[in-house]
CSV table of C-alpha atoms in Angstrom, one decimal:
chain,number,residue,atom,x,y,z
Q,15,MET,CA,-25.4,-2.9,-45.1
Q,16,ASN,CA,-23.2,-5.9,-44.7
Q,17,LYS,CA,-24.5,-8.5,-42.2
Q,18,LYS,CA,-21.6,-8.0,-39.8
Q,19,THR,CA,-21.6,-8.2,-36.1
Q,20,ILE,CA,-20.9,-5.1,-33.9
Q,21,ALA,CA,-20.3,-5.4,-30.1
Q,22,ILE,CA,-20.5,-2.5,-27.7
Q,23,VAL,CA,-18.8,-2.9,-24.4
Q,24,GLY,CA,-20.3,-0.5,-21.7
Q,25,GLY,CA,-23.6,0.4,-20.3
Q,26,GLY,CA,-23.7,4.2,-20.1
Q,27,GLN,CA,-24.8,7.1,-22.2
Q,28,ALA,CA,-22.2,6.6,-25.0
Q,29,ALA,CA,-22.9,2.9,-25.3
Q,30,ALA,CA,-26.7,3.2,-25.5
Q,31,MET,CA,-26.6,6.1,-27.9
Q,32,ALA,CA,-24.1,4.4,-30.1
Q,33,ALA,CA,-26.6,1.4,-30.4
Q,34,ALA,CA,-29.3,3.9,-31.3
Q,35,ALA,CA,-27.1,5.7,-33.8
Q,36,LEU,CA,-26.1,2.5,-35.5
Q,37,ARG,CA,-29.7,1.5,-36.1
Q,38,GLN,CA,-30.7,5.0,-37.1
Q,39,GLN,CA,-27.9,5.2,-39.6
Q,40,GLY,CA,-29.0,1.9,-41.2
Q,41,PHE,CA,-27.0,-0.9,-39.6
Q,42,ASP,CA,-29.1,-4.0,-39.8
Q,43,GLY,CA,-26.5,-6.6,-38.7
Q,44,GLU,CA,-26.2,-8.3,-35.4
Q,45,LEU,CA,-25.7,-5.8,-32.5
Q,46,HIS,CA,-24.8,-6.7,-28.9
Q,47,LEU,CA,-24.3,-4.5,-25.9
Q,48,PHE,CA,-22.4,-5.8,-22.8
Q,49,SER,CA,-22.7,-4.1,-19.4
Q,50,ASP,CA,-21.4,-5.0,-16.0
Q,51,GLU,CA,-24.4,-3.3,-14.3
Q,52,PRO,CA,-27.7,-5.1,-13.7
Q,53,HIS,CA,-29.7,-2.1,-15.1
Q,54,GLN,CA,-30.4,-1.2,-18.7
Q,55,PRO,CA,-28.4,1.9,-19.6
Q,56,TYR,CA,-29.6,4.9,-17.5
Q,57,GLU,CA,-29.0,8.6,-17.4
Q,58,ARG,CA,-26.2,9.6,-15.0
Q,59,PRO,CA,-26.8,13.3,-14.4
Q,60,PRO,CA,-29.8,12.6,-12.0
Q,61,LEU,CA,-27.6,10.5,-9.7
Q,62,SER,CA,-26.4,13.6,-7.8
Q,63,LYS,CA,-29.7,15.4,-7.9
Q,64,ALA,CA,-33.1,13.6,-8.4
Q,65,MET,CA,-31.9,10.2,-7.2
Q,66,LEU,CA,-31.0,11.9,-3.9
Q,67,LEU,CA,-33.9,14.3,-3.6
Q,68,ASP,CA,-37.0,12.7,-5.0
Q,69,ASP,CA,-39.4,11.0,-2.6
Q,70,ALA,CA,-39.5,7.8,-4.8
Q,71,PRO,CA,-36.4,8.1,-7.1
Q,72,GLN,CA,-36.5,6.1,-10.3
Q,73,LEU,CA,-33.7,5.5,-12.7
Q,74,GLN,CA,-34.3,7.3,-16.0
Q,75,PRO,CA,-33.5,4.9,-18.9
Q,76,VAL,CA,-31.5,6.3,-21.8
Q,77,LEU,CA,-33.8,4.2,-24.1
Q,78,ASN,CA,-36.9,2.4,-23.0
Q,79,THR,CA,-37.2,-1.4,-22.8
Q,80,ALA,CA,-39.3,-1.6,-25.9
Q,81,TRP,CA,-36.7,0.2,-28.0
Q,82,TRP,CA,-34.1,-2.6,-27.4
Q,83,GLN,CA,-36.6,-5.2,-28.3
Q,84,GLU,CA,-38.0,-3.4,-31.4
Q,85,ASN,CA,-34.5,-2.7,-32.7
Q,86,ASN,CA,-33.2,-6.2,-32.1
Q,87,VAL,CA,-30.3,-5.2,-29.9
Q,88,HIS,CA,-29.0,-8.0,-27.7
Q,89,LEU,CA,-28.5,-6.7,-24.1
Q,90,HIS,CA,-26.1,-8.7,-21.9
Q,91,LEU,CA,-26.4,-7.2,-18.4
Q,92,ASN,CA,-24.5,-7.9,-15.2
Q,93,VAL,CA,-21.7,-9.6,-17.2
Q,94,THR,CA,-17.9,-9.2,-16.9
Q,95,ILE,CA,-15.7,-9.2,-19.9
Q,96,GLN,CA,-12.5,-11.2,-19.5
Q,97,THR,CA,-10.8,-10.2,-22.8
Q,98,LEU,CA,-11.7,-8.2,-25.9
Q,99,GLY,CA,-10.2,-10.8,-28.2
Q,100,ARG,CA,-8.4,-8.3,-30.4
Q,101,GLN,CA,-6.6,-11.0,-32.4
Q,102,THR,CA,-9.5,-13.5,-32.5
Q,103,HIS,CA,-12.3,-11.0,-32.8
Q,104,GLN,CA,-14.1,-12.8,-30.0
Q,105,LEU,CA,-15.2,-11.3,-26.7
Q,106,VAL,CA,-14.7,-13.7,-23.9
Q,107,LEU,CA,-16.8,-13.3,-20.7
Q,108,ALA,CA,-15.8,-14.3,-17.2
Q,109,ASP,CA,-18.2,-17.3,-17.3
Q,110,GLY,CA,-16.5,-18.6,-20.5
Q,111,GLN,CA,-19.1,-17.5,-23.0
Q,112,VAL,CA,-17.7,-16.3,-26.4
Q,113,TYR,CA,-19.2,-13.7,-28.7
Q,114,PRO,CA,-17.6,-13.0,-32.2
Q,115,TRP,CA,-17.5,-9.5,-33.5
Q,116,ASP,CA,-16.4,-7.7,-36.7
Q,117,GLN,CA,-16.2,-4.3,-35.1
Q,118,LEU,CA,-16.0,-3.3,-31.5
Q,119,LEU,CA,-16.9,-0.1,-29.6
Q,120,ILE,CA,-15.6,0.4,-26.1
Q,121,ALA,CA,-17.6,2.8,-24.0
Q,122,THR,CA,-16.7,1.7,-20.5
Q,123,GLY,CA,-16.7,5.1,-19.0
Q,124,ALA,CA,-14.6,5.9,-15.9
Q,125,ALA,CA,-14.4,5.2,-12.2
Q,126,ALA,CA,-13.8,7.7,-9.4
Q,127,ARG,CA,-10.2,8.4,-8.9
Q,128,PRO,CA,-9.4,6.7,-5.6
Q,129,LEU,CA,-8.3,8.4,-2.4
Q,130,PRO,CA,-6.8,5.7,-0.2
Q,131,LEU,CA,-6.6,8.0,2.8
Q,132,LEU,CA,-10.4,8.1,2.8
Q,133,ASP,CA,-11.2,4.7,1.3
Q,134,LYS,CA,-9.8,3.1,4.5
Q,135,LEU,CA,-12.7,4.6,6.4
Q,136,GLY,CA,-15.0,1.9,5.1
Q,137,ASP,CA,-18.7,2.1,4.3
Q,138,ARG,CA,-19.0,5.7,5.6
Q,139,CYS,CA,-16.9,6.9,2.7
Q,140,PHE,CA,-18.7,7.4,-0.7
Q,141,THR,CA,-18.0,8.1,-4.3
Q,142,LEU,CA,-20.8,8.7,-6.9
Q,143,ARG,CA,-20.6,7.0,-10.3
Q,144,HIS,CA,-23.4,4.4,-10.4
Q,145,ALA,CA,-27.0,3.9,-9.3
Q,146,GLY,CA,-25.9,1.8,-6.4
Q,147,ASP,CA,-23.7,4.6,-5.1
Q,148,ALA,CA,-26.7,7.0,-5.1
Q,149,GLU,CA,-28.9,4.5,-3.3
Q,150,ARG,CA,-26.4,4.0,-0.5
Q,151,LEU,CA,-25.7,7.7,-0.2
Q,152,ARG,CA,-29.4,8.7,-0.1
Q,153,ASP,CA,-29.8,6.6,3.0
Q,154,VAL,CA,-27.1,8.5,4.8
Q,155,LEU,CA,-28.2,12.0,3.8
Q,156,GLN,CA,-30.6,12.5,6.8
Q,157,PRO,CA,-31.5,15.8,8.5
Q,158,GLY,CA,-28.8,17.0,10.9
Q,159,LYS,CA,-26.1,14.6,9.7
Q,160,ALA,CA,-22.6,16.1,9.2
Q,161,ILE,CA,-21.4,15.5,5.7
Q,162,VAL,CA,-17.9,16.4,4.4
Q,163,ILE,CA,-17.5,16.6,0.7
Q,164,VAL,CA,-14.0,16.5,-0.7
Q,165,GLY,CA,-13.6,18.2,-4.0
Q,166,ALA,CA,-15.5,21.4,-5.2
Q,167,GLY,CA,-15.9,20.4,-8.8
Q,168,THR,CA,-19.3,20.1,-10.5
Q,169,ILE,CA,-20.1,16.8,-8.8
Q,170,GLY,CA,-19.0,18.0,-5.4
Q,171,LEU,CA,-21.1,21.2,-5.6
Q,172,GLU,CA,-24.1,19.3,-6.8
Q,173,LEU,CA,-23.8,16.9,-3.9
Q,174,ALA,CA,-23.3,19.8,-1.5
Q,175,ALA,CA,-26.6,21.3,-2.8
Q,176,SER,CA,-28.5,18.0,-2.6
Q,177,ALA,CA,-27.2,17.3,0.9
Q,178,THR,CA,-28.1,20.8,2.1
Q,179,GLN,CA,-31.6,20.4,0.6
Q,180,ARG,CA,-31.9,17.2,2.7
Q,181,ALA,CA,-31.1,19.3,5.8
Q,182,CYS,CA,-27.6,18.0,6.3
Q,183,ARG,CA,-24.8,20.1,7.7
Q,184,VAL,CA,-22.3,20.3,4.9
Q,185,THR,CA,-18.6,21.2,4.7
Q,186,VAL,CA,-16.8,21.2,1.4
Q,187,VAL,CA,-13.0,20.8,1.3
Q,188,GLU,CA,-11.1,21.9,-1.8
Q,189,MET,CA,-7.4,22.0,-2.4
Q,190,ALA,CA,-7.6,24.7,-5.1
Q,191,SER,CA,-8.3,28.4,-4.5
Q,192,SER,CA,-11.8,28.3,-6.1
Q,193,VAL,CA,-14.8,26.1,-6.7
Q,194,MET,CA,-15.3,24.5,-10.2
Q,195,GLY,CA,-11.9,25.8,-11.2
Q,196,ARG,CA,-11.6,23.4,-14.1
Q,197,ASN,CA,-14.6,24.3,-16.1
Q,198,ALA,CA,-16.2,27.6,-14.9
Q,199,PRO,CA,-15.0,31.2,-15.5
Q,200,ALA,CA,-14.1,33.4,-12.5
Q,201,PRO,CA,-17.4,35.4,-12.2
Q,202,VAL,CA,-19.4,32.1,-12.3
Q,203,ARG,CA,-17.1,30.6,-9.7
Q,204,ASP,CA,-17.6,33.6,-7.4
Q,205,TYR,CA,-21.4,33.3,-7.9
Q,206,LEU,CA,-21.4,29.6,-7.0
Q,207,LEU,CA,-19.2,30.1,-3.9
Q,208,ALA,CA,-21.5,32.8,-2.6
Q,209,ARG,CA,-24.6,30.7,-3.4
Q,210,HIS,CA,-23.4,27.8,-1.4
Q,211,GLN,CA,-22.2,29.9,1.5
Q,212,GLN,CA,-25.6,31.6,1.6
Q,213,ALA,CA,-27.2,28.2,1.8
Q,214,GLY,CA,-25.2,27.4,4.9
Q,215,VAL,CA,-22.4,25.3,3.3
Q,216,ARG,CA,-19.0,25.8,4.8
Q,217,VAL,CA,-16.5,25.9,2.0
Q,218,LEU,CA,-12.8,25.5,2.9
Q,219,LEU,CA,-10.6,26.4,-0.1
Q,220,ASN,CA,-6.9,25.9,-0.2
Q,221,SER,CA,-7.4,23.0,2.1
Q,222,ALA,CA,-6.7,19.3,2.2
Q,223,ILE,CA,-7.2,16.4,4.6
Q,224,GLU,CA,-4.0,15.1,6.1
Q,225,HIS,CA,-5.2,12.4,8.4
Q,226,ALA,CA,-8.5,10.5,8.7
Q,227,GLU,CA,-9.7,7.9,11.1
Q,228,ALA,CA,-13.0,6.2,11.9
Q,229,GLY,CA,-14.6,6.1,15.4
Q,230,GLU,CA,-18.1,7.0,16.5
Q,231,PHE,CA,-17.7,9.8,14.0
Q,232,LEU,CA,-15.2,10.1,11.1
Q,233,SER,CA,-12.4,12.4,12.2
Q,234,LEU,CA,-10.8,14.3,9.4
Q,235,THR,CA,-7.7,16.5,10.2
Q,236,LEU,CA,-6.9,19.3,7.8
Q,237,GLN,CA,-3.4,20.5,7.0
Q,238,ASN,CA,-3.9,23.6,9.1
Q,239,GLY,CA,-4.6,21.3,12.1
Q,240,GLU,CA,-8.4,21.7,12.3
Q,241,THR,CA,-10.4,18.5,12.8
Q,242,LEU,CA,-13.7,17.9,11.2
Q,243,LEU,CA,-16.1,15.4,12.6
Q,244,ALA,CA,-18.5,13.8,10.1
Q,245,ASP,CA,-21.1,11.1,9.8
Q,246,ALA,CA,-20.0,10.5,6.3
Q,247,VAL,CA,-17.5,11.7,3.7
Q,248,VAL,CA,-18.0,11.9,0.0
Q,249,TYR,CA,-15.2,12.6,-2.4
Q,250,GLY,CA,-14.9,13.5,-6.1
Q,251,ILE,CA,-11.4,14.4,-7.2
Q,252,GLY,CA,-11.3,13.3,-10.8
Q,253,ILE,CA,-11.6,10.0,-12.7
Q,254,VAL,CA,-9.7,7.0,-13.7
Q,255,ALA,CA,-10.7,5.7,-17.1
Q,256,ASN,CA,-11.9,2.1,-17.3
Q,257,ASP,CA,-9.3,1.3,-19.9
Q,258,VAL,CA,-7.8,-2.0,-18.5
Q,259,LEU,CA,-9.4,-4.2,-21.2
Q,260,ALA,CA,-8.1,-1.9,-23.9
Q,261,CYS,CA,-4.6,-1.8,-22.3
Q,262,GLU,CA,-4.5,-5.6,-22.0
Q,263,ALA,CA,-5.5,-5.8,-25.7
Q,264,GLY,CA,-2.5,-3.7,-26.7
Q,265,LEU,CA,-4.4,-0.6,-27.7
Q,266,GLU,CA,-2.7,2.8,-27.0
Q,267,THR,CA,-3.9,4.2,-23.7
Q,268,ALA,CA,-3.0,7.0,-21.2
Q,269,ASN,CA,-5.7,7.0,-18.5
Q,270,GLY,CA,-8.1,6.6,-21.4
Q,271,ILE,CA,-8.2,5.0,-24.8
Q,272,ILE,CA,-6.5,7.2,-27.4
Q,273,VAL,CA,-8.6,7.8,-30.5
Q,274,ASP,CA,-8.6,10.0,-33.5
Q,275,THR,CA,-11.4,12.4,-34.5
Q,276,ALA,CA,-13.3,9.5,-35.9
Q,277,CYS,CA,-13.2,7.7,-32.5
Q,278,THR,CA,-10.9,5.1,-34.0
Q,279,THR,CA,-8.3,3.4,-31.8
Q,280,THR,CA,-4.9,2.1,-32.9
Q,281,ASP,CA,-6.8,-0.9,-34.2
Q,282,PRO,CA,-9.0,0.1,-37.2
Q,283,ASP,CA,-11.7,-2.4,-36.1
Q,284,ILE,CA,-12.0,-1.0,-32.6
Q,285,PHE,CA,-13.5,2.3,-31.6
Q,286,ALA,CA,-14.0,4.2,-28.3
Q,287,ALA,CA,-16.4,6.9,-27.1
Q,288,GLY,CA,-17.4,8.8,-24.0
Q,289,ASP,CA,-15.4,9.3,-20.8
Q,290,VAL,CA,-13.0,6.4,-21.5
Q,291,ALA,CA,-11.9,8.1,-24.8
Q,292,LEU,CA,-9.0,10.5,-25.2
Q,293,THR,CA,-9.0,12.3,-28.6
Q,294,ARG,CA,-5.7,13.2,-30.1
Q,295,GLN,CA,-5.8,16.7,-31.4
Q,296,PRO,CA,-3.9,18.0,-34.5
Q,297,ASP,CA,-1.2,19.4,-32.2
Q,298,GLY,CA,-0.7,16.0,-30.6
Q,299,SER,CA,-2.4,16.9,-27.3
Q,300,LEU,CA,-4.9,14.5,-25.8
Q,301,VAL,CA,-8.4,15.8,-24.8
Q,302,ARG,CA,-11.1,14.2,-22.8
Q,303,VAL,CA,-14.5,15.8,-22.5
Q,304,GLU,CA,-16.5,14.5,-19.6
Q,305,SER,CA,-20.1,15.5,-20.4
Q,306,TRP,CA,-23.4,14.0,-21.3
Q,307,GLU,CA,-23.4,15.9,-24.6
Q,308,ASN,CA,-20.0,14.6,-25.6
Q,309,ALA,CA,-21.0,11.0,-24.9
Q,310,ASN,CA,-23.9,11.5,-27.3
Q,311,PHE,CA,-21.8,13.2,-29.9
Q,312,GLN,CA,-19.0,10.6,-29.9
Q,313,ALA,CA,-21.6,7.9,-30.1
Q,314,GLN,CA,-22.8,9.5,-33.3
Q,315,VAL,CA,-19.3,9.9,-34.6
Q,316,ALA,CA,-18.3,6.3,-33.8
Q,317,ALA,CA,-21.4,4.9,-35.4
Q,318,ALA,CA,-20.8,6.8,-38.6
Q,319,ALA,CA,-17.2,5.8,-38.7
Q,320,MET,CA,-18.0,2.1,-38.2
Q,321,LEU,CA,-20.4,2.3,-41.1
Q,322,GLY,CA,-18.2,4.3,-43.4
Q,323,LEU,CA,-20.5,7.3,-43.4
Q,324,PRO,CA,-19.8,11.0,-43.2
Q,325,LEU,CA,-18.9,12.1,-39.7
Q,326,PRO,CA,-21.2,14.6,-37.9
Q,327,THR,CA,-19.9,18.2,-37.5
Q,328,ALA,CA,-18.8,19.2,-34.1
Q,329,THR,CA,-20.7,22.0,-32.4
Q,330,PRO,CA,-19.5,24.2,-29.5
Q,331,GLY,CA,-19.4,22.1,-26.3
Q,332,TRP,CA,-22.2,22.3,-23.8
Q,333,PHE,CA,-22.9,21.1,-20.3
Q,334,TRP,CA,-25.1,22.0,-17.4
Q,335,THR,CA,-25.3,21.8,-13.7
Q,336,ASP,CA,-28.4,22.1,-11.4
Q,337,GLN,CA,-27.6,23.4,-7.8
Q,338,TYR,CA,-30.5,24.4,-5.5
Q,339,SER,CA,-33.1,26.1,-7.7
Q,340,ASP,CA,-30.4,27.2,-10.1
Q,341,ASN,CA,-29.8,25.8,-13.6
Q,342,LEU,CA,-26.4,26.9,-15.1
Q,343,GLN,CA,-25.6,26.0,-18.7
Q,344,PHE,CA,-22.1,26.4,-20.2
Q,345,VAL,CA,-21.5,26.6,-23.9
Q,346,GLY,CA,-18.3,27.2,-25.9
Q,347,GLU,CA,-15.0,28.3,-24.5
Q,348,MET,CA,-14.6,28.9,-20.8
Q,349,GLN,CA,-11.1,30.3,-20.9
Q,350,GLY,CA,-11.1,34.0,-21.3
Q,351,GLU,CA,-10.2,37.2,-19.5
Q,352,ARG,CA,-13.1,39.4,-20.5
Q,353,TRP,CA,-16.5,38.3,-19.3
Q,354,LEU,CA,-19.5,40.6,-19.5
Q,355,ILE,CA,-22.7,40.0,-17.7
Q,356,ARG,CA,-26.3,40.6,-18.9
Q,357,GLY,CA,-28.8,40.7,-16.0
Q,358,ASN,CA,-28.2,40.4,-12.3
Q,359,SER,CA,-26.7,37.3,-10.7
Q,360,ASP,CA,-28.1,38.5,-7.3
Q,361,ALA,CA,-31.5,38.0,-8.8
Q,362,HIS,CA,-30.5,34.5,-10.0
Q,363,LYS,CA,-31.1,35.5,-13.6
Q,364,ALA,CA,-28.1,36.3,-15.8
Q,365,ILE,CA,-25.9,35.5,-18.8
Q,366,TRP,CA,-22.1,35.8,-18.8
Q,367,PHE,CA,-20.4,36.3,-22.2
Q,368,ASN,CA,-16.8,35.4,-23.1
Q,369,LEU,CA,-15.7,38.0,-25.6
Q,370,GLN,CA,-12.4,37.9,-27.4
Q,371,ASP,CA,-11.7,40.8,-29.7
Q,372,GLY,CA,-15.4,41.4,-29.7
Q,373,VAL,CA,-16.2,37.9,-30.9
Q,374,ILE,CA,-18.4,35.7,-28.7
Q,375,PHE,CA,-16.5,32.5,-27.8
Q,376,GLY,CA,-18.5,31.2,-24.9
Q,377,ALA,CA,-21.4,31.9,-22.5
Q,378,VAL,CA,-22.9,30.8,-19.3
Q,379,THR,CA,-26.6,31.1,-18.6
Q,380,LEU,CA,-28.1,31.3,-15.1
Q,381,ASN,CA,-31.7,30.2,-15.2
Q,382,GLN,CA,-31.8,31.3,-18.8
Q,383,GLY,CA,-31.5,28.0,-20.6
Q,384,ARG,CA,-33.9,28.9,-23.3
Q,385,GLU,CA,-31.1,31.1,-24.8
Q,386,ILE,CA,-28.6,28.4,-25.2
Q,387,ARG,CA,-29.6,27.4,-28.7
Q,388,LEU,CA,-29.2,30.9,-30.0
Q,389,LEU,CA,-25.9,31.4,-28.1
Q,390,ARG,CA,-24.6,28.2,-29.6
Q,391,LYS,CA,-25.3,29.5,-33.1
Q,392,TRP,CA,-23.6,32.8,-32.3
Q,393,ILE,CA,-20.5,31.0,-31.1
Q,394,GLN,CA,-20.4,28.7,-34.1
Q,395,ALA,CA,-20.8,31.7,-36.5
Q,396,LYS,CA,-18.2,33.8,-34.6
Q,397,LYS,CA,-20.7,36.5,-34.1
Q,398,LYS,CA,-19.5,40.0,-33.1
Q,399,PRO,CA,-22.5,41.4,-31.3
Q,400,PRO,CA,-22.6,45.1,-30.2
Q,401,VAL,CA,-21.6,45.1,-26.5
Q,402,ALA,CA,-24.2,47.7,-25.5
Q,403,ALA,CA,-27.0,45.6,-27.0
Q,404,LEU,CA,-25.6,42.5,-25.5
Q,405,VAL,CA,-25.9,43.7,-21.9
Q,406,ASP,CA,-29.2,45.6,-22.4
Q,407,GLU,CA,-31.9,43.4,-20.9
Q,408,THR,CA,-34.6,45.5,-22.6
Q,409,MET,CA,-33.4,44.1,-26.0
Q,410,LEU,CA,-34.3,40.5,-26.9
Q,411,LEU,CA,-31.1,38.5,-27.7
Q,412,LYS,CA,-32.7,37.2,-30.9
Q,413,SER,CA,-33.2,40.8,-32.1
Q,414,ILE,CA,-29.4,41.6,-31.9
């Protein structure tokens, strides 16, 4: 390999895994990673679960400390980038330090989409994107405390489960008519709604906060006139991509850095991966996939593209959520009218299948994660399994 210098801007999953992929794929040049956080890159999924529930929570590093040293990757933590230096090929830090680069990967992730109505409430209003957010929130989630969560997406429901498990009194406020409406099929949404209600969570659908003020308690007035009193409010209503540096550098952005299927931006020497990236599809549409798995996959893609190697093949998308004692895993296409169920969701053990013209396009497992690998193969192969066998629990899936 040429002894070029590659710089990675970002400190999350995609940034760390891109560093690993570059070394695994043979890059032996100078490699730098720049993060504005004080921690080495750490896993984000535990922030809404283990970091709130464990007695002595510890950040889970994406790669251990020894890996960075053994692979000669220069970590620059707790630093702020002032400019990417697109023309000069030199990163400039806020303290004036300059670092040259030949190729650049931007994996700066995203921030919580702000909600000014609630942000004005001060330090009793929370979002959850970083370790520091989880540490602050954990201190608040004490038994008997009234917690209002705004947004019933994946993060909102995980927070509702964690707060309930910490014996808080939890209310979830959601503008839409269902929970997890963006990424779960109807039968799974129904299951999750019932699961939270059974756990004592009050879920208010088709609802929005119209007025908020801080006093002894936070006072949150809904559009229907009802007032909720809370010790704290947490919201998760979407993301804003951390694309300011890219925008200032003149790259094409649209609440995210626009890339092609090789994670290449409008500058052939600059790449982007993870939540900050928007991939332009063949039909011109822009798609962002906010998942742990996609961050890993795009890290592999970007590394291969930077080194001029064949790109890895995409596999059916996959993500998971842990709520209470349930583990739900989603693979493939979640849009579909016909969903069949294998097992019994009331017994907390089931698989839902998305069939289109008899072909399996997607699936959701409930406490059946061991089947995901097989289901993924089926979806990729466009398998057309016999329906009777599919829903027959006496038949092993691998025998179908």
